Every structure is written in structure tokens, then in C-alpha cells.
Coordinates of C-alpha atoms and ligand atoms in Angstrom, one line a residue:
M727 CA -42.6 3.9 -2.0
S728 CA -43.9 0.3 -2.0
L729 CA -42.7 -2.2 0.5
R730 CA -41.2 -4.3 -2.3
L731 CA -39.3 -1.3 -3.7
A732 CA -38.0 -0.4 -0.3
L733 CA -36.8 -3.9 0.4
M734 CA -35.1 -4.0 -3.0
M735 CA -33.3 -0.7 -2.2
M736 CA -32.2 -2.1 1.1
I737 CA -30.7 -5.1 -0.5
L738 CA -28.9 -3.1 -3.2
L739 CA -27.5 -0.7 -0.6
A740 CA -26.3 -3.7 1.6
G741 CA -24.5 -5.1 -1.5
A742 CA -22.9 -1.7 -2.3
A743 CA -21.6 -1.5 1.3
R744 CA -19.9 -4.9 0.9
A745 CA -18.2 -3.9 -2.4
Q746 CA -14.6 -2.3 -2.2
R747 CA -14.5 1.3 -1.3
P748 CA -12.5 3.1 -4.0
E749 CA -11.6 6.1 -1.9
L750 CA -9.6 3.9 0.4
A751 CA -7.1 3.1 -2.3
A752 CA -7.9 5.6 -5.1
T753 CA -4.4 5.1 -6.3
P754 CA -2.3 2.0 -5.5
P755 CA -1.1 2.1 -1.9
L756 CA 2.5 2.8 -1.1
G757 CA 4.3 1.7 1.9
W758 CA 6.7 -0.7 3.6
N759 CA 6.2 -4.2 4.8
T760 CA 8.3 -6.3 7.2
W761 CA 8.4 -9.6 5.3
Y762 CA 11.4 -9.6 3.0
A763 CA 13.3 -7.4 5.5
F764 CA 13.0 -9.5 8.7
G765 CA 10.7 -12.5 8.0
C766 CA 9.6 -14.2 11.2
Q767 CA 12.4 -12.6 13.3
V768 CA 10.7 -9.2 13.1
T769 CA 10.4 -7.2 16.2
E770 CA 8.8 -3.9 17.3
V771 CA 12.3 -2.4 17.4
N772 CA 12.7 -3.1 13.7
V773 CA 9.4 -1.5 12.8
K774 CA 10.0 1.6 14.9
A775 CA 13.5 1.9 13.3
A776 CA 11.9 1.7 9.8
V777 CA 9.3 4.3 10.7
D778 CA 12.1 6.6 11.9
A779 CA 14.2 6.0 8.8
M780 CA 11.4 6.5 6.4
A781 CA 10.3 9.7 8.1
S782 CA 13.7 11.3 7.4
N783 CA 15.2 9.5 4.3
G784 CA 12.8 10.9 1.7
M785 CA 10.5 7.8 1.6
K786 CA 7.6 9.4 3.5
A787 CA 7.9 12.6 1.4
A788 CA 7.7 10.4 -1.7
G789 CA 4.4 8.9 -0.5
Y790 CA 5.4 5.6 1.2
E791 CA 2.5 5.7 3.8
Y792 CA 1.6 2.3 5.1
V793 CA 3.8 0.6 7.6
S794 CA 2.7 -2.9 7.4
L795 CA 3.5 -5.9 9.7
D796 CA 3.5 -9.1 7.8
D797 CA 3.4 -12.6 9.5
C798 CA 4.8 -13.6 12.9
W799 CA 3.6 -10.8 15.2
Q800 CA 0.9 -13.0 16.8
G801 CA 0.9 -14.6 20.2
E802 CA -1.8 -16.8 21.8
R803 CA -5.5 -16.0 22.2
D804 CA -6.8 -15.0 25.6
S805 CA -9.6 -16.8 27.4
E806 CA -12.1 -14.7 25.5
G807 CA -10.6 -15.6 22.2
R808 CA -8.8 -12.3 21.6
I809 CA -5.6 -12.5 19.8
Q810 CA -2.5 -11.3 21.7
S811 CA 0.8 -10.1 20.2
N812 CA 3.9 -12.1 21.0
S813 CA 6.8 -11.0 23.1
R814 CA 8.5 -9.3 20.2
F815 CA 5.6 -6.9 20.1
P816 CA 4.9 -5.9 23.6
D817 CA 2.2 -3.3 23.0
M818 CA 0.4 -3.2 19.6
K819 CA -1.7 -0.2 20.5
A820 CA 1.3 1.8 21.4
L821 CA 3.1 0.6 18.2
G822 CA 0.0 1.8 16.2
D823 CA 0.1 5.1 18.0
Y824 CA 3.8 5.5 17.2
I825 CA 3.3 4.7 13.5
H826 CA 0.5 7.2 13.4
S827 CA 2.4 9.9 15.4
R828 CA 5.0 9.9 12.7
G829 CA 2.4 10.4 10.0
F830 CA 2.2 6.9 8.7
K831 CA -0.7 4.3 8.6
F832 CA -0.6 1.0 10.3
G833 CA -0.9 -2.4 8.4
I834 CA -1.3 -5.8 9.9
Y835 CA -1.4 -9.4 8.7
S836 CA -3.6 -12.5 9.3
S837 CA -5.0 -15.6 7.6
P838 CA -8.5 -16.9 7.0
G839 CA -7.1 -20.3 8.1
P840 CA -6.3 -21.6 11.6
K841 CA -2.6 -20.9 11.1
T842 CA -0.7 -18.3 9.1
C843 CA 2.0 -19.4 6.7
G844 CA 4.6 -18.9 9.5
G845 CA 2.5 -21.2 11.8
Y846 CA 1.1 -18.5 14.0
A847 CA -2.5 -18.1 15.0
G848 CA -4.8 -17.3 12.0
S849 CA -8.3 -15.7 12.2
Y850 CA -10.4 -18.8 11.5
G851 CA -13.5 -18.7 13.6
H852 CA -12.3 -15.4 15.2
E853 CA -12.8 -13.0 12.3
K854 CA -15.1 -10.7 14.3
E855 CA -12.9 -10.5 17.4
D856 CA -9.8 -10.0 15.3
A857 CA -11.2 -7.2 13.2
E858 CA -12.3 -5.5 16.5
T859 CA -9.0 -5.9 18.0
Y860 CA -7.3 -4.5 14.9
A861 CA -9.7 -1.5 15.0
N862 CA -8.8 -1.0 18.6
W863 CA -5.1 -1.0 17.8
G864 CA -5.7 1.6 15.1
V865 CA -5.1 -0.7 12.1
D866 CA -5.6 0.9 8.7
F867 CA -4.7 -2.1 6.4
L868 CA -5.1 -5.9 6.5
K869 CA -3.2 -8.4 4.4
Y870 CA -5.2 -11.6 4.6
D871 CA -3.1 -14.6 3.5
W872 CA -4.6 -17.9 2.6
C873 CA -1.9 -20.2 4.0
S874 CA -3.6 -23.1 6.0
A875 CA -7.2 -22.0 5.0
G876 CA -7.3 -24.9 2.4
Q877 CA -7.5 -27.3 5.4
V878 CA -10.9 -25.8 6.5
Y879 CA -12.4 -24.4 3.3
Q880 CA -13.2 -26.0 -0.1
P881 CA -11.8 -24.2 -3.2
S882 CA -15.4 -23.1 -3.9
Q883 CA -15.5 -21.3 -0.5
V884 CA -12.5 -19.0 -1.0
E885 CA -14.5 -16.0 -2.0
A886 CA -16.9 -16.4 1.0
A887 CA -13.9 -16.9 3.4
Y888 CA -12.5 -13.5 2.3
E889 CA -15.9 -11.9 2.3
K890 CA -16.4 -13.0 6.0
M891 CA -13.4 -10.9 7.1
H892 CA -14.5 -8.0 5.0
E893 CA -17.8 -8.0 6.7
A894 CA -16.1 -8.1 10.1
I895 CA -14.0 -5.1 9.1
L896 CA -17.1 -3.2 8.0
M897 CA -18.7 -3.9 11.4
T898 CA -15.9 -2.2 13.2
G899 CA -16.7 1.0 11.3
R900 CA -12.9 1.6 10.9
P901 CA -11.8 2.0 7.3
M902 CA -9.1 -0.5 6.4
I903 CA -7.5 -1.3 3.1
Y904 CA -8.2 -5.0 2.5
S905 CA -5.4 -6.8 0.8
L906 CA -6.0 -10.4 -0.4
C907 CA -3.2 -12.9 -0.7
E908 CA -4.2 -16.2 -2.2
Y909 CA -1.4 -16.1 -4.8
G910 CA -3.8 -15.7 -7.8
M911 CA -5.0 -19.3 -7.5
G912 CA -8.8 -18.5 -7.7
A913 CA -8.5 -15.5 -10.1
P914 CA -9.2 -13.0 -7.3
W915 CA -9.2 -10.2 -9.8
T916 CA -12.6 -11.4 -11.0
W917 CA -14.3 -11.3 -7.6
G918 CA -12.0 -9.2 -5.3
P919 CA -13.8 -5.8 -5.9
K920 CA -17.2 -7.4 -5.1
I921 CA -16.2 -8.7 -1.7
G922 CA -14.4 -5.5 -0.6
A923 CA -10.8 -6.2 -1.7
N924 CA -8.7 -3.2 -2.6
L925 CA -5.8 -5.3 -3.8
W926 CA -5.0 -9.0 -4.4
R927 CA -1.8 -10.8 -5.0
T928 CA -1.8 -12.2 -8.5
T929 CA 1.1 -14.6 -8.1
D930 CA 3.2 -16.6 -5.7
D931 CA 6.1 -14.6 -3.9
V932 CA 8.3 -12.5 -6.1
S933 CA 11.3 -13.8 -4.3
N934 CA 11.7 -17.4 -2.9
K935 CA 14.8 -16.3 -1.0
I936 CA 16.2 -19.7 -1.6
D937 CA 18.0 -19.8 -5.0
F938 CA 18.2 -15.9 -5.3
Q939 CA 17.5 -16.0 -9.0
E940 CA 15.9 -12.7 -8.1
Y941 CA 16.0 -11.0 -11.5
A942 CA 14.6 -13.9 -13.4
R943 CA 11.8 -14.4 -10.9
M944 CA 11.0 -10.7 -10.8
M945 CA 10.7 -10.5 -14.6
F946 CA 8.6 -13.6 -14.7
V947 CA 6.1 -12.2 -12.1
G948 CA 6.2 -8.7 -13.7
F949 CA 5.7 -9.7 -17.3
G950 CA 3.1 -12.2 -16.2
Q951 CA 0.8 -9.4 -15.3
E952 CA -0.1 -9.0 -19.0
G953 CA -3.8 -9.6 -19.5
L954 CA -4.8 -8.5 -16.0
Q955 CA -4.9 -4.8 -16.9
H956 CA -8.6 -5.0 -17.4
F957 CA -9.2 -5.8 -13.7
A958 CA -7.4 -2.9 -12.1
G959 CA -8.6 0.6 -11.4
P960 CA -9.1 3.1 -8.7
G961 CA -9.8 1.2 -5.4
H962 CA -8.9 -2.3 -6.8
W963 CA -5.4 -3.2 -7.8
N964 CA -3.5 -6.2 -9.0
D965 CA -0.6 -6.9 -6.6
P966 CA 2.5 -8.6 -8.0
D967 CA 4.1 -8.6 -4.5
F968 CA 6.8 -6.3 -2.9
L969 CA 9.7 -4.2 -4.2
Q970 CA 13.0 -5.9 -3.7
I971 CA 15.2 -2.8 -3.9
G972 CA 17.8 -3.1 -1.1
N973 CA 17.6 -6.9 -0.9
R974 CA 20.2 -9.3 -1.9
G975 CA 20.1 -10.3 -5.6
L976 CA 19.3 -7.2 -7.7
N977 CA 21.7 -4.6 -9.0
L978 CA 20.8 -0.9 -9.6
D979 CA 19.6 -1.4 -13.2
E980 CA 17.5 -4.4 -12.0
D981 CA 16.1 -2.3 -9.1
K982 CA 15.1 0.5 -11.6
T983 CA 13.5 -2.2 -13.8
Q984 CA 11.3 -3.5 -11.0
I985 CA 10.0 -0.1 -9.8
S986 CA 9.5 1.0 -13.5
L987 CA 7.6 -2.1 -14.4
W988 CA 5.5 -2.1 -11.1
S989 CA 4.7 1.6 -11.7
L990 CA 3.6 0.9 -15.3
L991 CA 1.5 -1.8 -13.9
A992 CA -0.2 0.5 -11.4
A993 CA 0.9 -1.9 -8.7
P994 CA 0.9 -1.2 -5.0
L995 CA 4.5 -0.1 -4.1
F996 CA 5.7 -1.7 -0.9
S997 CA 9.4 -1.5 -0.1
S998 CA 10.2 -4.7 1.9
T999 CA 13.8 -4.3 2.9
D1000 CA 15.7 -3.0 5.9
V1001 CA 15.2 0.7 5.1
T1002 CA 17.8 1.7 7.7
K1003 CA 20.5 0.2 5.5
L1004 CA 19.5 1.6 2.0
T1005 CA 22.4 3.2 0.1
G1006 CA 21.9 6.7 -1.4
A1007 CA 21.6 5.2 -4.9
Q1008 CA 18.9 2.8 -3.7
L1009 CA 17.0 5.5 -2.0
T1010 CA 17.2 7.7 -5.1
I1011 CA 15.5 4.8 -7.0
L1012 CA 12.8 4.3 -4.4
T1013 CA 11.9 7.9 -4.2
N1014 CA 12.2 9.3 -7.8
P1015 CA 9.0 11.4 -7.9
E1016 CA 8.5 11.1 -11.7
V1017 CA 8.5 7.3 -11.5
I1018 CA 6.2 7.2 -8.5
A1019 CA 3.9 9.7 -10.4
V1020 CA 3.4 7.0 -13.1
D1021 CA 2.3 4.5 -10.5
Q1022 CA 0.0 7.1 -8.8
D1023 CA -1.5 8.6 -11.9
S1024 CA -5.1 9.5 -11.1
K1025 CA -6.5 7.7 -14.1
G1026 CA -5.5 4.4 -12.4
I1027 CA -5.0 2.5 -15.7
Q1028 CA -2.8 -0.5 -15.5
G1029 CA -0.2 -0.6 -18.4
R1030 CA 0.0 -3.3 -21.0
R1031 CA 2.7 -4.9 -23.2
L1032 CA 3.0 -3.1 -26.6
S1033 CA 5.6 -5.4 -28.1
Q1034 CA 8.1 -8.1 -27.5
A1035 CA 11.2 -8.7 -29.7
G1036 CA 14.3 -10.6 -28.7
P1037 CA 15.3 -9.6 -25.2
V1038 CA 13.3 -6.3 -25.3
Q1039 CA 9.7 -5.7 -24.2
V1040 CA 8.0 -2.4 -24.5
W1041 CA 5.2 -1.6 -22.0
A1042 CA 2.9 1.4 -22.0
K1043 CA 0.6 3.1 -19.5
P1044 CA -1.9 5.8 -20.5
L1045 CA -1.7 8.7 -18.0
S1046 CA -3.9 11.7 -17.3
R1047 CA -3.7 14.9 -19.4
G1048 CA -3.0 13.0 -22.6
R1049 CA 0.4 11.6 -21.6
T1050 CA 1.6 8.1 -21.9
A1051 CA 4.5 6.4 -19.9
V1052 CA 6.5 3.9 -21.8
G1053 CA 9.0 1.4 -20.4
L1054 CA 11.7 0.0 -22.7
I1055 CA 12.9 -3.1 -20.9
N1056 CA 15.9 -5.2 -21.8
S1057 CA 16.2 -8.5 -20.0
G1058 CA 19.1 -9.6 -22.2
E1059 CA 22.7 -10.1 -21.2
S1060 CA 24.1 -7.1 -23.1
P1061 CA 22.9 -3.6 -24.0
F1062 CA 20.2 -3.7 -26.7
P1063 CA 18.4 -1.0 -28.9
A1064 CA 14.7 -0.6 -28.3
S1065 CA 12.1 1.6 -29.8
V1066 CA 8.5 2.7 -29.4
D1067 CA 6.3 3.6 -32.4
F1068 CA 4.1 6.5 -31.5
S1069 CA 1.3 5.2 -33.6
D1070 CA 1.1 2.2 -31.3
I1071 CA 0.1 4.4 -28.4
G1072 CA -2.2 6.6 -30.4
Y1073 CA 0.0 9.6 -31.3
S1074 CA 0.0 10.7 -35.0
N1075 CA 2.0 13.9 -34.6
P1076 CA 5.6 14.5 -33.5
A1077 CA 5.7 14.0 -29.7
R1078 CA 7.7 15.3 -26.8
V1079 CA 9.7 12.7 -24.9
R1080 CA 11.0 13.0 -21.3
D1081 CA 13.3 10.6 -19.6
L1082 CA 11.9 9.9 -16.1
W1083 CA 15.0 8.4 -14.6
E1084 CA 17.3 11.1 -15.9
R1085 CA 14.5 13.6 -15.2
K1086 CA 15.2 15.5 -18.4
D1087 CA 13.4 16.4 -21.6
L1088 CA 14.9 14.6 -24.6
G1089 CA 13.2 16.7 -27.2
V1090 CA 10.5 16.3 -29.9
F1091 CA 10.6 13.1 -32.0
K1092 CA 8.7 12.1 -35.2
N1093 CA 7.0 8.7 -35.5
S1094 CA 9.1 6.9 -33.0
Y1095 CA 11.7 7.0 -30.3
T1096 CA 14.8 4.6 -30.2
T1097 CA 17.5 4.2 -27.6
M1098 CA 20.0 1.8 -26.2
V1099 CA 18.9 0.0 -23.0
P1100 CA 21.5 -1.5 -20.6
K1101 CA 21.7 -5.2 -19.8
H1102 CA 18.9 -6.0 -17.3
G1103 CA 17.9 -2.4 -17.5
V1104 CA 15.1 0.0 -18.4
V1105 CA 14.5 3.4 -20.1
L1106 CA 11.3 4.9 -18.7
I1107 CA 9.9 7.8 -20.8
E1108 CA 6.9 9.9 -20.8
I1109 CA 5.4 10.9 -24.2
H1110 CA 3.1 13.7 -24.8
Ligands
GLA1277 C1 3.2 -16.2 2.3 C2 3.0 -14.9 1.5 C3 4.2 -13.9 1.8 C4 4.3 -13.8 3.3 C5 4.5 -15.1 4.0 C6 4.4 -14.9 5.5 O1 4.3 -16.9 1.7 O2 2.9 -15.1 0.1 O3 3.9 -12.7 1.2 O4 3.2 -13.1 3.8 O5 3.4 -16.0 3.6 O6 4.5 -16.2 6.2

């Protein structure tokens, strides 16, 4: 092999190493995150209680795997620049061990800026040490949130700022899912996979926790994903933020709508509520295996909007083995009829329809399927 060819191969291989690793998030990651549950008051006790609850309430069995600390765990840096946790998190290594011992994976949070959004220490200038510290603690997932980074980087440097941390992670040798959070400002879906991201937030927060217009906000964010389906696939996912099931502001029909739409979107599914307080009905919604299977389908295709008429939108997601999931979503203020034309999803013969929330076969239908959808509700079906 000529020297030139060898050099070119080395450059290509180095580039490939920097790209995202599909096997880390072959399907959208599932888990729990502290943010909407506890905000900046979060403690180690909250996290351990969530781990214990999820291990026994059906969530772990349903696939919720990553236990992710969001903002506000950080303390000061030591004299060598190594980040310490604050007094609410007395021993991060032990917490990681606890999370792993119960069969979960450990997620953490930082910022490319000097400060996180909550005003805690970010990783700016300490990317290498921080990635090493996370690896020593047994971290498996990093959410990296822009926050104050605009004070130290130009808009043209966003990609490079995110790549810097990914390189630091690679240097540790520990696989970590890399989750970008820059609110969709710089179209991260166009460059995220290239710099090692496995997921990226596409929007601002799904809840502002101020006016509690939760349903309207959630629909705005969810429906706003139309057009981004081309950028998602195994190892690299659009992230419209966390599930609100269990939080103030959504009723059960609205809860079902969020997890149905997020599953049709092949979105990461992170519960972000106090899971020790979930009701039986909320847990049933969070753990419905047939709905989660839509999200986790091995083809990894993000669904798209088929039609929009009045208060009803119909969304469809092609699944493996020739099946298609269809969500009939009514964001109106009273029940409304909705239908899907089989020809719109490529079926020319009569097709079998299964209701995924009721978990029952509805029969064989010709040409189309029509049903009533409750106010702010959803009917999620599988067609084959
Ligand atoms: C930003 C992010 C949220 C959360 C907070 C933490 O607002 O969008 O998801 O991480 O910061 O401070």
C-alpha cells in the first residue's frame, strides 16, 4: 500500500470514529430524567427512590433503562480542575454503582458553556477532565445543554463545541450515549450524527412549567416534528423532550396522546416525573408494551403526518414486517371522527387493524378505517 493510500485510510478511519455509533442507540433510548420531577432541588435520595420504584413498578420491565441526572448535581472544581458533586449528591461513584446494581444505566448532564442553565459549573475548558470523571463514575449517557455557551462561542462554533466533548468521551474509551440540547437552533439534525450525537433536542422545552398550558405546548412540539423524519434513524434520533405523564397539566387521554405521538416519532422516551407517585392508570400508559414497541421498532423510521383536517391529524410510522402504526389524534374540544385511507400508507388489499391501547384486534377492513376519537385523545392502531 502506498504511503498516500495509507494516510488517506487513516484519515477516513479517524472520521468514522468521530461519527455517532449506531449500536449505542440502535433504537431510541428509554429512561427517566430528574428535570421535570425535581428540577434543581433534586437529591441522591430522589434518584435512588426512582430507581427502586422503576425496578418494581413495571417500568424497567417495559424497557426504561437510563436513569439520567439533569442539571444541578454539580459542586465546585477541585484544585486540579476536577468537577465535584454538590452536597445533595455525596458520592457519585456509589450512585452510579447503585443505578447499575439495579440493572439500569447512568446518565448525567453538563454544558459546553461555563455555566449550566441552572447556574452550576459547566464543562467549558474542562471537557477532557469532565469526560474522564464521568467515565470513572460509570456514566453511560451525557446530555450536553447549550445554556451559557453562547457567551464563549460564536454561532458558527456550535458544532465544534459539541464535537469537542464527543472527542473527550471517545478518549475515555467508555461508550456513552451523547445527547445534544441546543433547542434546535442550529438544525442539529443536519450535523449531529457527524459529530457523534445519538440524539438532539429539536425544540425548546416541552413544558415551561409557568403557565401550565401543557396540552397545547405538547401538541405544538409534537406536531412540529413533521419534516424532521428524514434525519432520524438507528443511532441518531430527533428528541422533542421528555414525557410529561404524571406531571401537573395533562389528563389520561392527553398522556396517551403524548406517548403515542412520541412513539410514532421514534422519539427517545424519558419519563420525567416523580415515579414513586404514579397512579396505576398512569403506569399502564407508560408501560403499554404494544405502544413502546412502535417506538422501538427495529426499522427506526420516524413517522410522518398523513393528513390534517379540522382538529384531527393522522400520523403514520412504517414498522418492520410490513406493518404500519397509525395515530388518529384529535386536539379538538369534543369527540371527533377520524379515518385513515389504506392507500395512503401503501395497502391496496383489505387490511387487519389492531387497537394498541385496547390491545385487541378490530378485524379486517376494506379501503379505510374510521373511528371516533375522544377530545384531546388518540386512537393508535397497527395495520397489516
Ligand atoms: C434547559 C433544558 C432543560 C433542562 C434545563 C436544566 O432549559 O432545555 O431540558 O435541562 O435546562 O437547567
